[in-house]
Short mmCIF file of C-alpha atoms in Angstrom, two decimals:
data_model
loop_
_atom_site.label_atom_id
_atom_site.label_comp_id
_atom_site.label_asym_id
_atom_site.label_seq_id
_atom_site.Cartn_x
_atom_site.Cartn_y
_atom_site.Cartn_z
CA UNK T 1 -59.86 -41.97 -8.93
CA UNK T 2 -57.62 -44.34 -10.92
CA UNK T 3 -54.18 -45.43 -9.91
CA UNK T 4 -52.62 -43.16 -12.25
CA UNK T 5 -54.12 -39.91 -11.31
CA UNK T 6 -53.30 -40.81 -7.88
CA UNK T 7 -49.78 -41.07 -8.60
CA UNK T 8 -50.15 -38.10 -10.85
CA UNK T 9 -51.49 -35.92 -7.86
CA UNK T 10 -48.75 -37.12 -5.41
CA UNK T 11 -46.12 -36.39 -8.24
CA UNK T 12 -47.72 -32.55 -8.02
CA UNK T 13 -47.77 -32.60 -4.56
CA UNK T 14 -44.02 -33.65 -4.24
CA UNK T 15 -43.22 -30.67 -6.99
CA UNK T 16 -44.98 -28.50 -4.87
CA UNK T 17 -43.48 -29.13 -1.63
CA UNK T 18 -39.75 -29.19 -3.15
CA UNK T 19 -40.39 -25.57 -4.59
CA UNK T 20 -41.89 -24.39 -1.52
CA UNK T 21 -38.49 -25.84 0.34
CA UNK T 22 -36.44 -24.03 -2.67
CA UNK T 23 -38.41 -20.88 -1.94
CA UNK T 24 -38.00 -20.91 1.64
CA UNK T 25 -34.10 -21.46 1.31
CA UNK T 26 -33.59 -18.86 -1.18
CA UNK T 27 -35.57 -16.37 1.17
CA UNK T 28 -33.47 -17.64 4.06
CA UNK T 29 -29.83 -16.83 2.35
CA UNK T 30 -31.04 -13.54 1.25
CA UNK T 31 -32.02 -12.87 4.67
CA UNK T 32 -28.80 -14.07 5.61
CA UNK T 33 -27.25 -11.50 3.18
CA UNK T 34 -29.46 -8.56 4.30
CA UNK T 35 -28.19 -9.14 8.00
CA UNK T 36 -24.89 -8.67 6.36
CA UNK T 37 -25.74 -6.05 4.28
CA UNK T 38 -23.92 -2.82 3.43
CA UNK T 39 -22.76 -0.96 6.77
CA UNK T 40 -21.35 3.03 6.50
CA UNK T 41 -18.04 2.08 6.31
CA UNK T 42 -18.09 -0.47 3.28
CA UNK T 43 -16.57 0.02 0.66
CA UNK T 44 -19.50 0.35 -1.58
CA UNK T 45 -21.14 3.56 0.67
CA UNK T 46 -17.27 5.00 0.29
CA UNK T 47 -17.54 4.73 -3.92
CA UNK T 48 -21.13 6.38 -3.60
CA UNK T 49 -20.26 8.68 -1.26
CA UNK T 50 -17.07 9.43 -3.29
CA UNK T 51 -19.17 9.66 -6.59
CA UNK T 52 -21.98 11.89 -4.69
CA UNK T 53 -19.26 14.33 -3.57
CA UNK T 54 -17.30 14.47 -6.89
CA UNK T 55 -20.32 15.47 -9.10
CA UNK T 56 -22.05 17.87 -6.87
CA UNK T 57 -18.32 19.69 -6.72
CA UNK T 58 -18.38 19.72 -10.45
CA UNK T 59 -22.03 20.27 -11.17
CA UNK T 60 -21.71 23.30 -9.10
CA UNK T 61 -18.62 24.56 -10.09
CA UNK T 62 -17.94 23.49 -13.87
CA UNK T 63 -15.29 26.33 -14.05
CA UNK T 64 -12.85 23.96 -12.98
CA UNK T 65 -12.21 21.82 -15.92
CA UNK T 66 -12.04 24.40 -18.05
CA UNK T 67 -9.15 25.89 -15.57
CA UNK T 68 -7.33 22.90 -15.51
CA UNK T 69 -7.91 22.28 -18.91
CA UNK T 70 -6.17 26.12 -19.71
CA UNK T 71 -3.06 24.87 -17.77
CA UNK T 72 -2.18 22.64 -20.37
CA UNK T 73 -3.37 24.05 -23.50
CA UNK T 74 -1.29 26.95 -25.77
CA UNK T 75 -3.09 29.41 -27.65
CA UNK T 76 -0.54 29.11 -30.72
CA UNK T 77 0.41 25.35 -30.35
CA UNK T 78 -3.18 24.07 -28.44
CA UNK T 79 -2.52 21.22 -26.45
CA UNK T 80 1.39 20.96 -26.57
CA UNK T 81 1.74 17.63 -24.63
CA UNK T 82 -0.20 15.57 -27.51
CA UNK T 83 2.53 15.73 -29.57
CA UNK T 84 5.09 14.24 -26.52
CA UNK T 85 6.63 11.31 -27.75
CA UNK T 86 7.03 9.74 -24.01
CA UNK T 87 3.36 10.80 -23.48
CA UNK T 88 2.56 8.99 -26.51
CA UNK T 89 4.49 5.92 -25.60
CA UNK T 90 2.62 5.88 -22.16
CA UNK T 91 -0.78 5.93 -23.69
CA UNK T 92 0.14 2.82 -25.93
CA UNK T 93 1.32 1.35 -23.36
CA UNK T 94 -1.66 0.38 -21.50
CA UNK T 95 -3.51 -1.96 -24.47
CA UNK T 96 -0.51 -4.58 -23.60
CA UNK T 97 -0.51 -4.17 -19.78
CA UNK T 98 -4.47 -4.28 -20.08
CA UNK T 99 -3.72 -7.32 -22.56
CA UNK T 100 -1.50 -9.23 -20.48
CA UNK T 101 -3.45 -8.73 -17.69
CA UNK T 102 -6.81 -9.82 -18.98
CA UNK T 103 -4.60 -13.05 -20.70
CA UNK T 104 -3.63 -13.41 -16.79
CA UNK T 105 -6.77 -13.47 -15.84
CA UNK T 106 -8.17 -15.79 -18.19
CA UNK T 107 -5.70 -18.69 -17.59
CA UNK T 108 -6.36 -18.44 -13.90
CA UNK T 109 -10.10 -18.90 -14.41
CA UNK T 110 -9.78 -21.76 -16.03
CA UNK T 111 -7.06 -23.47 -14.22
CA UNK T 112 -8.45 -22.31 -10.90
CA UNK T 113 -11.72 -23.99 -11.81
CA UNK T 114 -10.21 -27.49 -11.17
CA UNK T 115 -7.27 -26.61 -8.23
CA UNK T 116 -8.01 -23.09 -6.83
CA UNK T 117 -11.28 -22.00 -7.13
CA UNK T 118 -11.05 -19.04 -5.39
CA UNK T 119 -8.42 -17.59 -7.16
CA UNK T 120 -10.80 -18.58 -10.23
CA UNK T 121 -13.76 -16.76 -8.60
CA UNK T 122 -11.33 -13.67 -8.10
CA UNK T 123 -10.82 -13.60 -11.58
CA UNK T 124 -13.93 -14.03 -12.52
CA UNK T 125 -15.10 -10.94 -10.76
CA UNK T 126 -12.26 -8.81 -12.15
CA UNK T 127 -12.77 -10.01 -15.96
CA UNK T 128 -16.74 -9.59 -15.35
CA UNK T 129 -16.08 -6.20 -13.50
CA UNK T 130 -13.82 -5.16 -17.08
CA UNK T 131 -16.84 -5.87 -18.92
CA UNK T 132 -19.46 -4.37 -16.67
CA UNK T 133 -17.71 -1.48 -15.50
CA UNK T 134 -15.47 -0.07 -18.66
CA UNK T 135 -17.51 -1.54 -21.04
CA UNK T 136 -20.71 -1.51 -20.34
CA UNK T 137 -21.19 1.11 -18.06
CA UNK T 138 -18.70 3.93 -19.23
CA UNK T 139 -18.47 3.14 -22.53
CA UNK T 140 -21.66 1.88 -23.28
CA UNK T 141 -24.17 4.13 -21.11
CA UNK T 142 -22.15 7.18 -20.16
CA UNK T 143 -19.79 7.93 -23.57
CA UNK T 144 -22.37 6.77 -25.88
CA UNK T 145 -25.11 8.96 -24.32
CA UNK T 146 -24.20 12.44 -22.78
CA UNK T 147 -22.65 13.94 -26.00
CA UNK T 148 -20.15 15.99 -24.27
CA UNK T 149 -17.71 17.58 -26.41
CA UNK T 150 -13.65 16.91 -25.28
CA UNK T 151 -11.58 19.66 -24.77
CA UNK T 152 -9.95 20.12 -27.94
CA UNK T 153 -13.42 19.91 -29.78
CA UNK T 154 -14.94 23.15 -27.73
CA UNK T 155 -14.60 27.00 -28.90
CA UNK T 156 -12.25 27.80 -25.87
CA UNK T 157 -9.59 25.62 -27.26
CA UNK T 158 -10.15 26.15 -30.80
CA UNK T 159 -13.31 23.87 -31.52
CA UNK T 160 -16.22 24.62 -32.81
CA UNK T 161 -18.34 22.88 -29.63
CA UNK T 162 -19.79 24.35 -26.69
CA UNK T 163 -18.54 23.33 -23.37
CA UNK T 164 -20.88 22.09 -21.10
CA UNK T 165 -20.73 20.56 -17.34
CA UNK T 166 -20.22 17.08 -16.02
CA UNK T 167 -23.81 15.54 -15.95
CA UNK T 168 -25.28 17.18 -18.44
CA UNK T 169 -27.00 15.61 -21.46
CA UNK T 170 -26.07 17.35 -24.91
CA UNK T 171 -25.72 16.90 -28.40
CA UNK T 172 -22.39 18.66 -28.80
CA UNK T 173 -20.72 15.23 -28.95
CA UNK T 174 -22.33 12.30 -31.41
CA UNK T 175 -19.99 9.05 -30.71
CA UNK T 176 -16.82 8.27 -28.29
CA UNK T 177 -17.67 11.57 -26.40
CA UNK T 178 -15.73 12.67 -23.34
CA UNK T 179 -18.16 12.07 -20.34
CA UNK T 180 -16.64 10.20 -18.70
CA UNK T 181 -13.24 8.78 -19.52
CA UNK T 182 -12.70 5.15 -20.52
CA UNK T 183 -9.42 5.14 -20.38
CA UNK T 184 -9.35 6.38 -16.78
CA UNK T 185 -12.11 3.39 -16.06
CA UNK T 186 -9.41 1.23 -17.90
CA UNK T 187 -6.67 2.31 -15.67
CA UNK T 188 -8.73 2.16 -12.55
CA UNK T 189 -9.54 -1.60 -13.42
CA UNK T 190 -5.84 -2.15 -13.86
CA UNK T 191 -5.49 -0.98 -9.60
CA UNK T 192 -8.35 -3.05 -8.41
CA UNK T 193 -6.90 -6.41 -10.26
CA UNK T 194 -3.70 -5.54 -8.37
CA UNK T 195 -5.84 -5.29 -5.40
CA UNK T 196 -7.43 -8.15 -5.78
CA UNK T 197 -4.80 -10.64 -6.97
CA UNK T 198 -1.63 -9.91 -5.68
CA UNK T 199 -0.17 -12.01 -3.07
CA UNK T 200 0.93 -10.67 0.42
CA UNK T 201 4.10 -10.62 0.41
CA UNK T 202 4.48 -8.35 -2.88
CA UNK T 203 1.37 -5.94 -2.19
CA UNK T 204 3.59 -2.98 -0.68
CA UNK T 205 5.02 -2.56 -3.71
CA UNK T 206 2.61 -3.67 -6.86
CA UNK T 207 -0.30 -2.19 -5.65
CA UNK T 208 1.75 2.02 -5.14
CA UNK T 209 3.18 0.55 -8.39
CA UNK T 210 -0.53 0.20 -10.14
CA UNK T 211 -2.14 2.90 -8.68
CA UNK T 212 0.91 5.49 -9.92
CA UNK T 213 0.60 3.63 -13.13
CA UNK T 214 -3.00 4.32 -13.31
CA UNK T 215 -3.07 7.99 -12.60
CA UNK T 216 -0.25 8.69 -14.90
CA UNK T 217 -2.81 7.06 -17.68
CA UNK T 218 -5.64 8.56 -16.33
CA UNK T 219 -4.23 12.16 -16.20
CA UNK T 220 -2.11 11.76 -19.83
CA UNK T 221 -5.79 12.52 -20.89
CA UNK T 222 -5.56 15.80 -19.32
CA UNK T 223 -3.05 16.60 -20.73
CA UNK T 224 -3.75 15.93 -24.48
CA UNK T 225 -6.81 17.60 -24.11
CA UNK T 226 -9.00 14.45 -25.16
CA UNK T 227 -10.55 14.52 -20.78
CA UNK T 228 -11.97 17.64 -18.68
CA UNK T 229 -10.50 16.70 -14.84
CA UNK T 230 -14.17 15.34 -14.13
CA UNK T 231 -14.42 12.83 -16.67
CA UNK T 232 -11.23 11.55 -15.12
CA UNK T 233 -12.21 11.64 -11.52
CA UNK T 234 -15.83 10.72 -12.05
CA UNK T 235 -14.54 7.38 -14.02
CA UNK T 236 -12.54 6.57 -11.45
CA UNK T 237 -15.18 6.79 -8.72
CA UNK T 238 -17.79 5.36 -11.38
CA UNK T 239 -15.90 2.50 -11.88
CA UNK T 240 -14.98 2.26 -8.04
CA UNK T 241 -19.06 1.92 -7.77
CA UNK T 242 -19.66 -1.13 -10.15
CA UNK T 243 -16.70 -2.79 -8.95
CA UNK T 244 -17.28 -2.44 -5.49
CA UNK T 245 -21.15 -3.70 -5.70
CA UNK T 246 -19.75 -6.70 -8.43
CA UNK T 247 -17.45 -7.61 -5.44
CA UNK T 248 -19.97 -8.03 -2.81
CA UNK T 249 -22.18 -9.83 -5.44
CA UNK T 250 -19.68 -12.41 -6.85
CA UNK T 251 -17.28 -12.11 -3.43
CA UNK T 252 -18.25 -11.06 -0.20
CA UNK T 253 -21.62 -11.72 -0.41
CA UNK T 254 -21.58 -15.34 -0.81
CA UNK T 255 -18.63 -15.60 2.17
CA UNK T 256 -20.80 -13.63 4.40
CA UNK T 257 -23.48 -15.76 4.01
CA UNK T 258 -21.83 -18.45 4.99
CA UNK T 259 -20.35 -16.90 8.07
CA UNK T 260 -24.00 -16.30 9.04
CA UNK T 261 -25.28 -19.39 8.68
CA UNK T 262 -22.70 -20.41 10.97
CA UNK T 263 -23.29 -18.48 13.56
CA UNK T 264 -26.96 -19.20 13.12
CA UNK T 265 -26.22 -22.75 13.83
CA UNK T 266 -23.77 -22.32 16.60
CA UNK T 267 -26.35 -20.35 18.42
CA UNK T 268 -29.17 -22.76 17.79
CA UNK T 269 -26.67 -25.94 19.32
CA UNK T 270 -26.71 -29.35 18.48
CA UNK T 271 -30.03 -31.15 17.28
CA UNK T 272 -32.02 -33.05 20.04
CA UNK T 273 -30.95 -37.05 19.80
CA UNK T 274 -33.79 -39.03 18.57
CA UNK T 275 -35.17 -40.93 21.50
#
């Protein structure tokens, strides 16, 4: 064997020992994370839970939107509340509170990259939680893809569609359909950023603040007819879902592994001195 295949070989060899080390320390932190996994009371078996319970109340008794949706709706005038200039005003509303908040958002990323990083990483979750949850997931999957007609578009309320039930895949819808409501997974965004990011001493009052906010977007829907009461509800909790499993992704998850590898260490002791 020449000198250069021998320092070829040893070249391997050292590759193959570093990935094996790499391997071993990924497996180790997701080990880590698994001991700290998702317990009953998280907040991520709540949203399923939540989710679980709303649809199966729905699924089994889809009378209900169309009850709530009767509330609202006149057989002369149809849904009189569309046409509410304070209701209207609401509704616009939200694109500059969702505007200034996302503009927020963005400056603290990038600031908070260089002074407070986890303020950055907090926005970082809420701007990729926007994208993943509202965008991706709502609009993308759900309102692209189950074709359910909105209230004003089915026969009982002077359309020409047929209602069907939350869940259920039709073709009574063909674009920006009604299951489930992306304004409500807006809205619900706009309470988990004031979750998130507002400071202690103000959180008794922004967060009531957001979450009133939120519903009064959320159920304006109702209201105009364009949302049955589970698209609304099922957003939120839908929303509630992604965001809670982006959090302990991008959030909890990597604090939690640190906390466990320090207790791992604090139970193993100090290393023996080298005699």
């Amino acid at each position: 064997m020449t000198h250069g295949q021998m320092l070829s070989g040893a070249a391997s060899a050292g590759r193959s020992t570093r990935t094996r080390r790499g391997l071993r320390r990924e497996l180790h932190r997701l080990r880590l994370s698994w001991v700290a996994g998702v317990g009953t009371a998280s907040p991520v078996a709540a949203a399923l839970v939540a989710t679980a319970i709303l649809s199966a109340y729905f699924i089994l008794l889809p009378g209900v939107d169309l009850a709530v949706s009767q509330v609202f709706f006149d057989a002369e005038r149809g849904f009189v509340a569309a046409s509410d200039p304070a209701l209207k005003a609401l509704r616009k509303s939200s694109t500059w509170v969702m505007g200034l908040v996302l503009l927020g958002l963005i400056l603290i990323a990038v600031r908070g990259g260089w002074t407070r990083r986890r303020e950055a990483r907090k926005a970082l979750f809420l701007i990729s939680g926007l994208a993943l949850a509202s965008g991706l997931v709502v609009n993308g999957l759900f309102k692209a893809g189950w074709g359910r007609a909105r209230p004003i578009q089915i026969e009982a309320f002077g359309g020409e569609a047929e209602f069907t039930r939350a869940w259920a895949i039709t073709d009574q819808c063909a674009s920006n359909c009604s299951f489930v409501s992306g304004e409500a997974s807006s809205a619900a965004w706009i309470v988990a950023a004031a979750a998130v990011m507002t400071p202690q001493p103000w959180r008794r009052i922004l967060i009531p603040a957001a979450f009133v906010y939120a519903a009064a977007l959320s159920f304006n829907r109702l209201l105009f007819g364009g949302h049955f009461l589970s698209d609304i509800l099922l957003s939120w909790a839908i929303t509630a879902l992604v965001l809670c499993l982006l959090h302990r992704l991008m959030l909890h998850r990597p604090m939690a592994t640190r906390r466990a590898r320090r207790r791992r260490r604090a139970r193993q002791g100090p290393a023996p001195a080298m005699g």
